[in-house]
Short mmCIF file of C-alpha atoms in Angstrom, two decimals:
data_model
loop_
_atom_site.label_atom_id
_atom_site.label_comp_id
_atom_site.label_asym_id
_atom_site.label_seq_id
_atom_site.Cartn_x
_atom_site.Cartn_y
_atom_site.Cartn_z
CA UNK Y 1 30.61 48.45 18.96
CA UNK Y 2 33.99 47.69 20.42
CA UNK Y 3 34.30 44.42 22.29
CA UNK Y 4 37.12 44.22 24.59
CA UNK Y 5 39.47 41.93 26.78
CA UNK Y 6 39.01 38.71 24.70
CA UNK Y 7 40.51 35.51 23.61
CA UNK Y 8 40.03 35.10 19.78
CA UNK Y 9 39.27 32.07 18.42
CA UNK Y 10 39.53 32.84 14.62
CA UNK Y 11 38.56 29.35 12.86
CA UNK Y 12 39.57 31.07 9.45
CA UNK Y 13 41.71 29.44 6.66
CA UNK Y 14 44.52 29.47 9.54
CA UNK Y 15 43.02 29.27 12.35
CA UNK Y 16 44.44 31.37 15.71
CA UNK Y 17 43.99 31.79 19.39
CA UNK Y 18 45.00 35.30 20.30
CA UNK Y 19 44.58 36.44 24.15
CA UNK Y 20 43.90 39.82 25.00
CA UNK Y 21 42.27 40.92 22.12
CA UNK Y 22 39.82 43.44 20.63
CA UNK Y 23 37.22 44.00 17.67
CA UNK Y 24 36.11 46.45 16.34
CA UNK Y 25 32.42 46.10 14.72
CA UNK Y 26 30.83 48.87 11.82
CA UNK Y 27 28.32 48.36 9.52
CA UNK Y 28 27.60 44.95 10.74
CA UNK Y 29 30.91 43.74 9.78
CA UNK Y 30 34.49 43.00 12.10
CA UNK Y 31 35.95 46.29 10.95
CA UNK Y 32 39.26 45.95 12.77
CA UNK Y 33 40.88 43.26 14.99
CA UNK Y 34 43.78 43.97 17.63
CA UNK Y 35 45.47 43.90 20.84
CA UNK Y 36 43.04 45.52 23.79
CA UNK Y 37 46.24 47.75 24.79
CA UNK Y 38 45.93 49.19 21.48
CA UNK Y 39 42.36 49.43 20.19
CA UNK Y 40 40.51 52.27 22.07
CA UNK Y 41 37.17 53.30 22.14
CA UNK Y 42 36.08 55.90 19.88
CA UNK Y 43 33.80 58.55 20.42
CA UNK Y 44 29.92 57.23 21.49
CA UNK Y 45 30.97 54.01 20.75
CA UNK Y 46 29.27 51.31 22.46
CA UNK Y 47 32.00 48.93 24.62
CA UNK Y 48 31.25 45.16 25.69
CA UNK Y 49 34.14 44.17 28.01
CA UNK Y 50 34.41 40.29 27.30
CA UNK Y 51 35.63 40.23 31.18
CA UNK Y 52 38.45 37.36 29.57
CA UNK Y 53 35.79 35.19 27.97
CA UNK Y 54 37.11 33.66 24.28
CA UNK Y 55 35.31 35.19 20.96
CA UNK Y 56 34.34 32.56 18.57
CA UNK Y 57 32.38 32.59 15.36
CA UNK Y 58 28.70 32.12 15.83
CA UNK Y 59 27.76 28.68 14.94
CA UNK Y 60 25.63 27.43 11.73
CA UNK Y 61 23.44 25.00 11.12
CA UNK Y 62 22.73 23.62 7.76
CA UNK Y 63 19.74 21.98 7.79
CA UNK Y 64 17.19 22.21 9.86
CA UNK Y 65 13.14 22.16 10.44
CA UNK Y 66 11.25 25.21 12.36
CA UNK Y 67 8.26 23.60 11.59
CA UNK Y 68 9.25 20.51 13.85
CA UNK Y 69 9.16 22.38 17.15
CA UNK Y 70 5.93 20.99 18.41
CA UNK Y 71 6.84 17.82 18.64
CA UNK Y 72 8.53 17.91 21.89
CA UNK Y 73 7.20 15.37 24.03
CA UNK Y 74 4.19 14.37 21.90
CA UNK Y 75 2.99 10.99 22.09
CA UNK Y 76 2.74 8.78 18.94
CA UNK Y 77 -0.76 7.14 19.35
CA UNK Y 78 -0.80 3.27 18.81
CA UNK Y 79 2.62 0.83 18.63
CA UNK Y 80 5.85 2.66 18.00
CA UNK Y 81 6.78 2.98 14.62
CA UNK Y 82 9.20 0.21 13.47
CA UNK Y 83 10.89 2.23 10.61
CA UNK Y 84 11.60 5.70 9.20
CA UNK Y 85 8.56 5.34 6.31
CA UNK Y 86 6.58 4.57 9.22
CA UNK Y 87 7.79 7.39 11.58
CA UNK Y 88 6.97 10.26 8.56
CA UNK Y 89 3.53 8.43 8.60
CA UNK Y 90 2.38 8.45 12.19
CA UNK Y 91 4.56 11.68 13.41
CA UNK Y 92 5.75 14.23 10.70
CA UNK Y 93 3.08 13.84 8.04
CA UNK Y 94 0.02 14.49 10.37
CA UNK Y 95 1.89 16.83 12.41
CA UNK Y 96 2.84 19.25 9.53
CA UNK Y 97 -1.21 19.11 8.06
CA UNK Y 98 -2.14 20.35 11.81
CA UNK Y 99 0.18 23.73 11.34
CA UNK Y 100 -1.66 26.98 11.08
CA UNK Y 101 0.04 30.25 10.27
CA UNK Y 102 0.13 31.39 13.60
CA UNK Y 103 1.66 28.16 14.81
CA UNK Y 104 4.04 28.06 11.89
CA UNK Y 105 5.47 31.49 13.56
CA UNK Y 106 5.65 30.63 17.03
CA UNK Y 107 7.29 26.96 16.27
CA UNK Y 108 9.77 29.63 14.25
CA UNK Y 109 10.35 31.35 17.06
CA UNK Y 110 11.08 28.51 19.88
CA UNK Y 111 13.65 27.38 17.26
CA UNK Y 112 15.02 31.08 16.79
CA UNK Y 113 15.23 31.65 20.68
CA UNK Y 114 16.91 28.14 20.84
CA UNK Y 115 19.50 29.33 18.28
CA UNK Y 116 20.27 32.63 19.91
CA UNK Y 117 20.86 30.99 23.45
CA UNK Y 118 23.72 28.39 21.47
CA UNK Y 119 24.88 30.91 19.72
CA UNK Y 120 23.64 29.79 16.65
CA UNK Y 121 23.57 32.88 13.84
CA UNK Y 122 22.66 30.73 10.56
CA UNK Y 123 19.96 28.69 9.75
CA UNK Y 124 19.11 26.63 6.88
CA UNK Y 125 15.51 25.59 7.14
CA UNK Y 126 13.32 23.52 5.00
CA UNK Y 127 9.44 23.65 5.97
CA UNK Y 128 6.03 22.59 5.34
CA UNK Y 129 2.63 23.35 6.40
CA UNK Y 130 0.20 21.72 4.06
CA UNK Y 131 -2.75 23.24 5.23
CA UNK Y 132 -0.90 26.91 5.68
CA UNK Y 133 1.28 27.24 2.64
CA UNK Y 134 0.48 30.97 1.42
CA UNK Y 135 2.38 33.13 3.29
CA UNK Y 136 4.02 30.91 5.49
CA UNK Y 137 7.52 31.70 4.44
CA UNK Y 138 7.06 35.21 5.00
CA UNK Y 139 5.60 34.29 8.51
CA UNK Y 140 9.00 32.33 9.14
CA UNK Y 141 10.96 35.09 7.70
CA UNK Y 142 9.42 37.86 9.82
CA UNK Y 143 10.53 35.69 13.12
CA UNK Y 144 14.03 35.50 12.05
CA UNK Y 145 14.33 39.60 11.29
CA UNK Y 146 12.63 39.69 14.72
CA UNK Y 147 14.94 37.30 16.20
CA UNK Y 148 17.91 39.60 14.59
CA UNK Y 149 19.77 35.75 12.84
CA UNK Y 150 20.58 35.13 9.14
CA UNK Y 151 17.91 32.34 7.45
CA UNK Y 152 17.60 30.53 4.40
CA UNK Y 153 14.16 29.72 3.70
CA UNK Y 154 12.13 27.22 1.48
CA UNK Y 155 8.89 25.41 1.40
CA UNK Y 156 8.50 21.58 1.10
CA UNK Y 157 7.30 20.65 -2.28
CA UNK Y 158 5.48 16.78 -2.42
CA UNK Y 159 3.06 15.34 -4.18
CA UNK Y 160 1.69 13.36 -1.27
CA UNK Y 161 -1.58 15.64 -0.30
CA UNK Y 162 -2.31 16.13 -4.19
CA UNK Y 163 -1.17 17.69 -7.09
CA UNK Y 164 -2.63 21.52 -6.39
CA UNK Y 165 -1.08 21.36 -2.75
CA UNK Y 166 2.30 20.70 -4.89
CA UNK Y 167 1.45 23.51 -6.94
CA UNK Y 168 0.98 25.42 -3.71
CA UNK Y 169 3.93 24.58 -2.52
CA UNK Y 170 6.01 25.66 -5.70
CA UNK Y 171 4.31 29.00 -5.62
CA UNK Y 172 4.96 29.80 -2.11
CA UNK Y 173 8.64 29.49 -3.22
CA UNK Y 174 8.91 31.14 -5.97
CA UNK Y 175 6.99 33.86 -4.50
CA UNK Y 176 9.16 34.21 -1.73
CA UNK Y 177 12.44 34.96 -3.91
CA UNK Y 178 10.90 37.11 -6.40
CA UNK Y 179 9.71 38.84 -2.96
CA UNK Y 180 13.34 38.62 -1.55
CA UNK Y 181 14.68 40.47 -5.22
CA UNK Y 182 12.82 43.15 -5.03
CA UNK Y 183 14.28 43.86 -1.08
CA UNK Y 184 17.66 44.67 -1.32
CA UNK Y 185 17.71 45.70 2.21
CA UNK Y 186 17.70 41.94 3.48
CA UNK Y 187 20.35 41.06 1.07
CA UNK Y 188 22.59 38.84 3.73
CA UNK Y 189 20.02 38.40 5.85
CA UNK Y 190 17.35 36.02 3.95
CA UNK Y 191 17.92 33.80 1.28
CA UNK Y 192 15.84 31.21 -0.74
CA UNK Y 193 15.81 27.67 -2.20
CA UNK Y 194 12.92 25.96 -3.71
CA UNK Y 195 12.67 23.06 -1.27
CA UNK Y 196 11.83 19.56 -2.50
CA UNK Y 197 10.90 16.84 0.60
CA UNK Y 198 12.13 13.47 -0.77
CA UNK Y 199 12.57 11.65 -4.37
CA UNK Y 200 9.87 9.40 -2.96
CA UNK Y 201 7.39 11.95 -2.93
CA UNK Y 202 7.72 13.59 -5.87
CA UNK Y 203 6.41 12.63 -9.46
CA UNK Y 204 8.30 12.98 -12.23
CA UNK Y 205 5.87 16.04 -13.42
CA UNK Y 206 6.36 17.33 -10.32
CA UNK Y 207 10.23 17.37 -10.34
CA UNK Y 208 9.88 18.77 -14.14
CA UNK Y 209 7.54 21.37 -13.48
CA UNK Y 210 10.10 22.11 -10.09
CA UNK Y 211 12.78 22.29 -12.67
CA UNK Y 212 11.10 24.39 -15.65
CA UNK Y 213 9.66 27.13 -13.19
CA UNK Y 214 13.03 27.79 -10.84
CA UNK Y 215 15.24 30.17 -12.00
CA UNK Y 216 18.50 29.16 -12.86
CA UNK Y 217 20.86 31.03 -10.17
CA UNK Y 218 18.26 29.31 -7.53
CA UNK Y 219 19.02 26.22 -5.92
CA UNK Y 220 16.78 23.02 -4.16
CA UNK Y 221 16.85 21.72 -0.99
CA UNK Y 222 16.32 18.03 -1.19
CA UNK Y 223 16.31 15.03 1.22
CA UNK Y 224 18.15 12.28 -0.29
CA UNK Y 225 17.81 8.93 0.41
CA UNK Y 226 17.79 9.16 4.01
CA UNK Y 227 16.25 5.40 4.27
CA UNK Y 228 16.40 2.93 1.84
CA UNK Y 229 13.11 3.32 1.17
CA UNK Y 230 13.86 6.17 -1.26
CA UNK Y 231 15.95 4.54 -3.13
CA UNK Y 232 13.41 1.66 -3.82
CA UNK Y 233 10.72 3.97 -4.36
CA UNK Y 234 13.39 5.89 -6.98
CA UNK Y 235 14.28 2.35 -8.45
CA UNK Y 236 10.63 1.58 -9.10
CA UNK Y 237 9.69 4.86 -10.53
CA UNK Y 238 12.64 5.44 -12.49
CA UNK Y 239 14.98 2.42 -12.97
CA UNK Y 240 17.32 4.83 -11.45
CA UNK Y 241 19.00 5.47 -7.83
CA UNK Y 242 17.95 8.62 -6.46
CA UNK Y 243 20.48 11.21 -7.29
CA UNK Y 244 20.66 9.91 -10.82
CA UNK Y 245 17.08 10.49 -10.94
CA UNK Y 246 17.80 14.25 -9.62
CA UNK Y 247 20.44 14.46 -11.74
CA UNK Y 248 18.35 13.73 -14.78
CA UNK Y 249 15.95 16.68 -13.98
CA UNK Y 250 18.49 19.23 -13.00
CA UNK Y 251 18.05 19.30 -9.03
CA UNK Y 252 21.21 18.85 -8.35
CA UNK Y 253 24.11 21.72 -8.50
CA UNK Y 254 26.43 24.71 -6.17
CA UNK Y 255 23.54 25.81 -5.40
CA UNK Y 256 21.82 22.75 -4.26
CA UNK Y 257 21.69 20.87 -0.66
CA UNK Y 258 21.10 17.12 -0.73
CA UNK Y 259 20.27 16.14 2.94
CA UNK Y 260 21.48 13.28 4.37
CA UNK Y 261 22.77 11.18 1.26
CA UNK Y 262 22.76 8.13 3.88
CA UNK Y 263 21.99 4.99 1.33
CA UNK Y 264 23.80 6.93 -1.31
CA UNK Y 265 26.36 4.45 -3.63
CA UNK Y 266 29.77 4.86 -5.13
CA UNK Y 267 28.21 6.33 -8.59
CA UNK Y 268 25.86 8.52 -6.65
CA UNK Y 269 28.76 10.12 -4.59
CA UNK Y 270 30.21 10.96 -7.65
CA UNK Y 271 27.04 12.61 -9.46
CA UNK Y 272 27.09 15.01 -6.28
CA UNK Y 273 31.19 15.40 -6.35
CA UNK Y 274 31.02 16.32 -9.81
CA UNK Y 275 28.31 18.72 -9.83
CA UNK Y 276 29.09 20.45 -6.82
CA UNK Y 277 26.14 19.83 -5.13
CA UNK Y 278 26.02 20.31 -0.90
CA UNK Y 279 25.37 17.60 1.43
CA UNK Y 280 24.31 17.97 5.20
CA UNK Y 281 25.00 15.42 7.89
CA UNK Y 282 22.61 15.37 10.73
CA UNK Y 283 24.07 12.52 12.91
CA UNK Y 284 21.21 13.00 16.00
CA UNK Y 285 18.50 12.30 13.75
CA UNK Y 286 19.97 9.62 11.46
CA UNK Y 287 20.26 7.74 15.14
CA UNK Y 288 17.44 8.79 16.71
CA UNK Y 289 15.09 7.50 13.25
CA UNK Y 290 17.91 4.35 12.97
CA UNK Y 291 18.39 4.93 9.68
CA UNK Y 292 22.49 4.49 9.57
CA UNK Y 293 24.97 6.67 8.67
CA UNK Y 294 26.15 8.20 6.04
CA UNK Y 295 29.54 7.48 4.96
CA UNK Y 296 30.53 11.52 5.65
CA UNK Y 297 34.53 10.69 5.80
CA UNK Y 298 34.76 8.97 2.35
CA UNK Y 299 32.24 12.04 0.52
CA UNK Y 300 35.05 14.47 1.82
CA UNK Y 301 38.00 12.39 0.73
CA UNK Y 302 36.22 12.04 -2.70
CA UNK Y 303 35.79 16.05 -2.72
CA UNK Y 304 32.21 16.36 -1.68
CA UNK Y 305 31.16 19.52 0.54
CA UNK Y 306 29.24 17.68 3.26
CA UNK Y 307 28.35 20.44 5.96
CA UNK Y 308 26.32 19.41 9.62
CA UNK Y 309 22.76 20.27 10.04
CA UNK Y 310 20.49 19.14 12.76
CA UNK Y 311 17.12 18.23 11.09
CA UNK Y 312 14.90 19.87 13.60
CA UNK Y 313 17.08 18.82 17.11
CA UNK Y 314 17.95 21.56 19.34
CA UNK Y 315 20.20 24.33 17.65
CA UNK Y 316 22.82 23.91 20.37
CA UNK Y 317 24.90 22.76 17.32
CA UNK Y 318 28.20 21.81 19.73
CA UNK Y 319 25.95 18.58 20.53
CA UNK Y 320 25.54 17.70 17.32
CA UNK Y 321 29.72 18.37 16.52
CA UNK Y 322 29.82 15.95 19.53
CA UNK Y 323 27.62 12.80 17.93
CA UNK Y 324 29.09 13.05 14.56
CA UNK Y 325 32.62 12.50 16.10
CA UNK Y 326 30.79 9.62 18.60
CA UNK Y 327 28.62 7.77 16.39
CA UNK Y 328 30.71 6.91 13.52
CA UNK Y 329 33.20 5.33 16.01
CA UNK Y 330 30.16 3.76 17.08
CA UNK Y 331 28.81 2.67 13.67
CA UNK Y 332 32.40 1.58 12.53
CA UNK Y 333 33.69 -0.04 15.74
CA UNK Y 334 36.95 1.95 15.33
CA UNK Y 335 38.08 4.75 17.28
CA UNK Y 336 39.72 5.78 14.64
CA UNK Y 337 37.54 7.21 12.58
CA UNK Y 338 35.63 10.66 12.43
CA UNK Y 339 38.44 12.35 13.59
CA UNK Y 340 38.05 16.18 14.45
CA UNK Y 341 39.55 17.52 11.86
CA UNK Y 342 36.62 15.99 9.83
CA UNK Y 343 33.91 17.32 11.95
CA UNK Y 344 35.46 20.52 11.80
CA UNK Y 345 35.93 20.37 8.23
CA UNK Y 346 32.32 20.06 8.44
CA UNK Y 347 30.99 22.32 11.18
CA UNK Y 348 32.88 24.97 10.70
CA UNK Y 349 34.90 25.37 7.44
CA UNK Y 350 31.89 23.61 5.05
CA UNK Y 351 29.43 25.34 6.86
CA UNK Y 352 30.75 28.63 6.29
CA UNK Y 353 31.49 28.05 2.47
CA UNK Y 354 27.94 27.11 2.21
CA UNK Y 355 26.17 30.41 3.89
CA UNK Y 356 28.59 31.77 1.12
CA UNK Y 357 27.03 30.51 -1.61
CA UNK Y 358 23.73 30.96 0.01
CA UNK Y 359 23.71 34.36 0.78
CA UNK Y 360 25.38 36.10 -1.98
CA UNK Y 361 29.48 36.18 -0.88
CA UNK Y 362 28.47 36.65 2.57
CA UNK Y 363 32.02 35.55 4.55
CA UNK Y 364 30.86 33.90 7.96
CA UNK Y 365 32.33 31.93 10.33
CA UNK Y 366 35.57 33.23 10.91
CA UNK Y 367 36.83 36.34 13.28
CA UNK Y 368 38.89 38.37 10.28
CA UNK Y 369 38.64 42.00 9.18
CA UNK Y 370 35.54 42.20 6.59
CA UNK Y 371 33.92 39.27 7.93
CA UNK Y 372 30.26 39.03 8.72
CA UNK Y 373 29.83 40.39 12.89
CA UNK Y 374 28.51 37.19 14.12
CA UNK Y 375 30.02 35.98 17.03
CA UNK Y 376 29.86 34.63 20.71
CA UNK Y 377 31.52 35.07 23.64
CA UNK Y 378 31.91 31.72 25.78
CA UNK Y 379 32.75 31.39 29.54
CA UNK Y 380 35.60 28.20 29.51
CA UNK Y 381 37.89 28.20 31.80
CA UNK Y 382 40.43 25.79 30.70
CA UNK Y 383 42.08 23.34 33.36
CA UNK Y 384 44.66 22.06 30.52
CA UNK Y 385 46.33 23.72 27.68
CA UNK Y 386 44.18 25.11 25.11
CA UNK Y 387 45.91 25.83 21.49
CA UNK Y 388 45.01 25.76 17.75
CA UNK Y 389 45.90 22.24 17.57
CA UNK Y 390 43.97 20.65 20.43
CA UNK Y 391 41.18 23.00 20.44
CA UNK Y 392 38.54 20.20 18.53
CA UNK Y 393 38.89 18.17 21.49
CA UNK Y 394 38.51 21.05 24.08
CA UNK Y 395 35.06 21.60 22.23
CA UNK Y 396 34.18 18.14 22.69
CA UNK Y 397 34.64 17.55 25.86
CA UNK Y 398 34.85 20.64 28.23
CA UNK Y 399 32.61 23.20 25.93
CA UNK Y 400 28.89 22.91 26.70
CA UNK Y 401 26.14 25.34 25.90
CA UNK Y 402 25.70 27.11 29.32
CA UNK Y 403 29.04 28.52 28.32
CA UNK Y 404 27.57 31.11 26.10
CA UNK Y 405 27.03 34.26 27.65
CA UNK Y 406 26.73 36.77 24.70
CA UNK Y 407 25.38 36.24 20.94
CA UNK Y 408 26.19 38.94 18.74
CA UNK Y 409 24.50 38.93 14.62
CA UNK Y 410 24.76 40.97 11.55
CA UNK Y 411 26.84 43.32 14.34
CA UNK Y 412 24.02 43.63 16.79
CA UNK Y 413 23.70 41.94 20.63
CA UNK Y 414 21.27 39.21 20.61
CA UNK Y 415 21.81 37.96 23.85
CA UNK Y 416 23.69 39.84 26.56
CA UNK Y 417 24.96 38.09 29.89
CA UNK Y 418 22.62 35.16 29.26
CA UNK Y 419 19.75 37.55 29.06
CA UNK Y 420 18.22 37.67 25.79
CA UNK Y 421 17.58 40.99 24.12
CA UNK Y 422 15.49 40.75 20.38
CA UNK Y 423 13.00 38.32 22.32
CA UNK Y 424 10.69 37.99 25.00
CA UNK Y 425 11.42 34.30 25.74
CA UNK Y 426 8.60 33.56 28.22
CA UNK Y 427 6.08 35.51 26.21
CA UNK Y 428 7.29 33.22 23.54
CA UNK Y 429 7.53 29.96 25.78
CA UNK Y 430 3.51 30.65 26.94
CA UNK Y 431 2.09 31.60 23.55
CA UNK Y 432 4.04 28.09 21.92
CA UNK Y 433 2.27 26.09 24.94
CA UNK Y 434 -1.08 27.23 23.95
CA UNK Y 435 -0.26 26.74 20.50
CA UNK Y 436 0.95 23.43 20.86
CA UNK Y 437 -1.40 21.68 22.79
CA UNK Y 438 -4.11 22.62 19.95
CA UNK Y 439 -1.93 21.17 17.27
CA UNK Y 440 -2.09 18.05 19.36
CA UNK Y 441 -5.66 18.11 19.35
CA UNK Y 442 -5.54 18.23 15.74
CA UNK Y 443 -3.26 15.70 15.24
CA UNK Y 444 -4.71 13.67 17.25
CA UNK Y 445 -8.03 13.66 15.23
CA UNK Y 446 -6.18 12.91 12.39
CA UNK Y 447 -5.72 9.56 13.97
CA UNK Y 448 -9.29 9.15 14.99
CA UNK Y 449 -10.33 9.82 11.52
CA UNK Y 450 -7.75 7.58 10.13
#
């Protein structure tokens, strides 16, 4: 594919806005980059005229729940919860145990169609179906080779439905990357952690046996004390905070995510500096379940790899660039802080380092020659200046989703002109209706029962 007439937006170590541009895609990589004047079509080569629009990386998102789709609009029976252990109690712990297989994959899906339209071409996700473990991460991962995005999969390990559903759990994962060795073909494409759900529900048998049985080029991916909770419950257990405690049974490491990291102290910060361990930011969530924030701008000054995420909010990941830069001038009462080169440290530079690491030296999220082909082309007509310099702010306040016309992945169009190509989005939209509203039923039992 060539794609012509373009403004590049590089990102890169340096990054560059070049008008009138070109690139050249092969083998699902940017095989050349130039002036339009100068890079011609070749023989039966497909051309997408970019009519003008500016070529950007395709967005990232590292860390983020399929599973959670459902719960658009869905009433919490009874008062409103008053805090976050209270919230996973009367919304996400019933809603995951009323997830069958077939509603695992079409929750997938909503999310996947979601991602294409924001041109978002990298997921991280972290699930859990109690009641529809076996199988379910191959369920997920056919959606996202359907859907025609890169994925990182796990499944939610937690000793609160019993020891053999923790078992389960474990299994599913390390079934899932022995499955993922032995297919080359999808080397770039999927990827695996063992997924962990919190510190405060997990035994320390449970951590160990997490620990013996993962292999030792495999990662976790771990909330970390995203309410204080956790790190009472970590306290209590262990006479430890709760990344000493994960530090004590190996979780943490390069290969690791630690989600959140909100109640986190000065020690703590340092157990995750020092081992290299990732953290992910999701600033929506953290507001929407008033659990603070974390204190993102002193982990990076102290060398910490803290990338964004979304936790399950829409994959239009611009918003979420948005409320990290809002609500920690918010939380702080200083305009000062969160300035955008942090949240671009994070959204795009982080981010890219970490689908590095996760998917085996795979360079993303930049527009340079031997770089991953995932990209977007965005409609923004500029009424001031636009330049390498100022460009954060453009995003923040004159970029918005609608924007995106085209999503291009691993090289191929996704979404063409707004219309999307690798999936039916009404089918999709009707079948995750039906779905839904007999998850709610179940849910809704759950409380009955209760």
């Amino acid at each position: 594919m060539l794609i012509k007439n373009c403004s590049l937006i590089t990102w890169g170590t340096s990054n560059q806005i070049l008008p009138d541009q070109s690139i050249r895609i092969s083998s699902e990589k940017i095989e050349e980059i130039g002036p339009s004047a100068q890079l011609l079509p070749r023989e039966k080569e497909e051309v997408l005229d970019a009519r003008g629009q500016y070529a950007m990386p395709g967005n990232i998102c590292a860390h983020t729940h399929f599973y959670g789709a459902f719960s658009r609009g869905m009433a919490i029976p009874g008062p409103a919860p008053r805090a976050f252990p209270e919230i996973l109690e009367k919304l996400w712990f019933p809603l995951d145990r009323s997830l069958d297989l077939e509603d695992v994959r079409y929750s997938a899906l909503v999310c996947l169609v979601n991602a294409v339209r924001y041109g978002t071409t990298t997921l991280i996700d972290h699930h859990a179906s109690p009641n529809a473990i076996a199988g379910s991460l191959d369920v997920i991962a056919e959606s996202v080779l359907e859907a025609g995005v890169r994925a990182s999969l796990c499944y939610e390990v937690t000793d609160r439905n019993g020891l053999d559903q923790a078992e389960a759990g474990l299994q599913e994962n390390l079934r899932f990357l022995s499955w993922l060795k032995s297919r080359p073909e999808f080397l770039g494409i999927l990827s695996g952690l063992v997924g962990l759900h919190a510190s405060l529900t997990l035994s320390d048998g449970t951590l160990q046996r997490c620990r013996d049985l993962t292999p030792e080029d495999v990662g976790f991916h771990v909330h970390v004390a995203e309410h204080f909770a956790d790190e009472d419950d970590s306290l209590a257990k262990s006479g430890t905070r709760v990344v000493d405690r994960l530090a004590r049974f190996g979780i943490l490491g390069p290969k690791t995510i630690a989600v959140h990291c909100v109640h986190v102290d000065q020690r703590e910060s340092n157990l995750l500096a020092d081992s290299h361990t990732w953290v992910t930011h999701q600033p929506r969530s953290n507001m929407n379940n008033a659990v603070g924030m974390a204190a993102v701008e002193s982990m990076l000054r102290a060398g910490i790899k803290v990338c964004l995420g979304n936790d399950g909010f829409s994959n239009a990941m611009w918003e979420e660039w948005k409320a990290a830069y809002l609500a920690h001038k918010l939380w702080h009462r200083d305009p000062r802080r969160m300035n955008g080169n942090d949240f671009i440290q994070m959204a795009v530079y982080n981010n890219a380092e970490m689908v590095t690491s996760q998917f085996d030296g795979l360079r993303a999220g930049e527009l340079s020659v031997g770089a991953a082909a995932d990209l977007m082309l965005v409609d923004y007509q500029p009424i001031t200046p636009l330049t390498s310099g100022n460009l954060p702010w453009h995003i923040l306040f004159g970029f918005n989703e609608s924007m995106i016309s085209t999503t291009i992945a691993r090289g191929k169009l996704l979404m063409k002109d707004h219309e999307l190509v690798t999936l039916d989005e009404a089918k999709i939209a009707y079948e995750a209706r039906q779905r839904a509203a007999n998850v709610w039923k179940r849910y809704e039992k759950q409380f009955i029962a209760a």
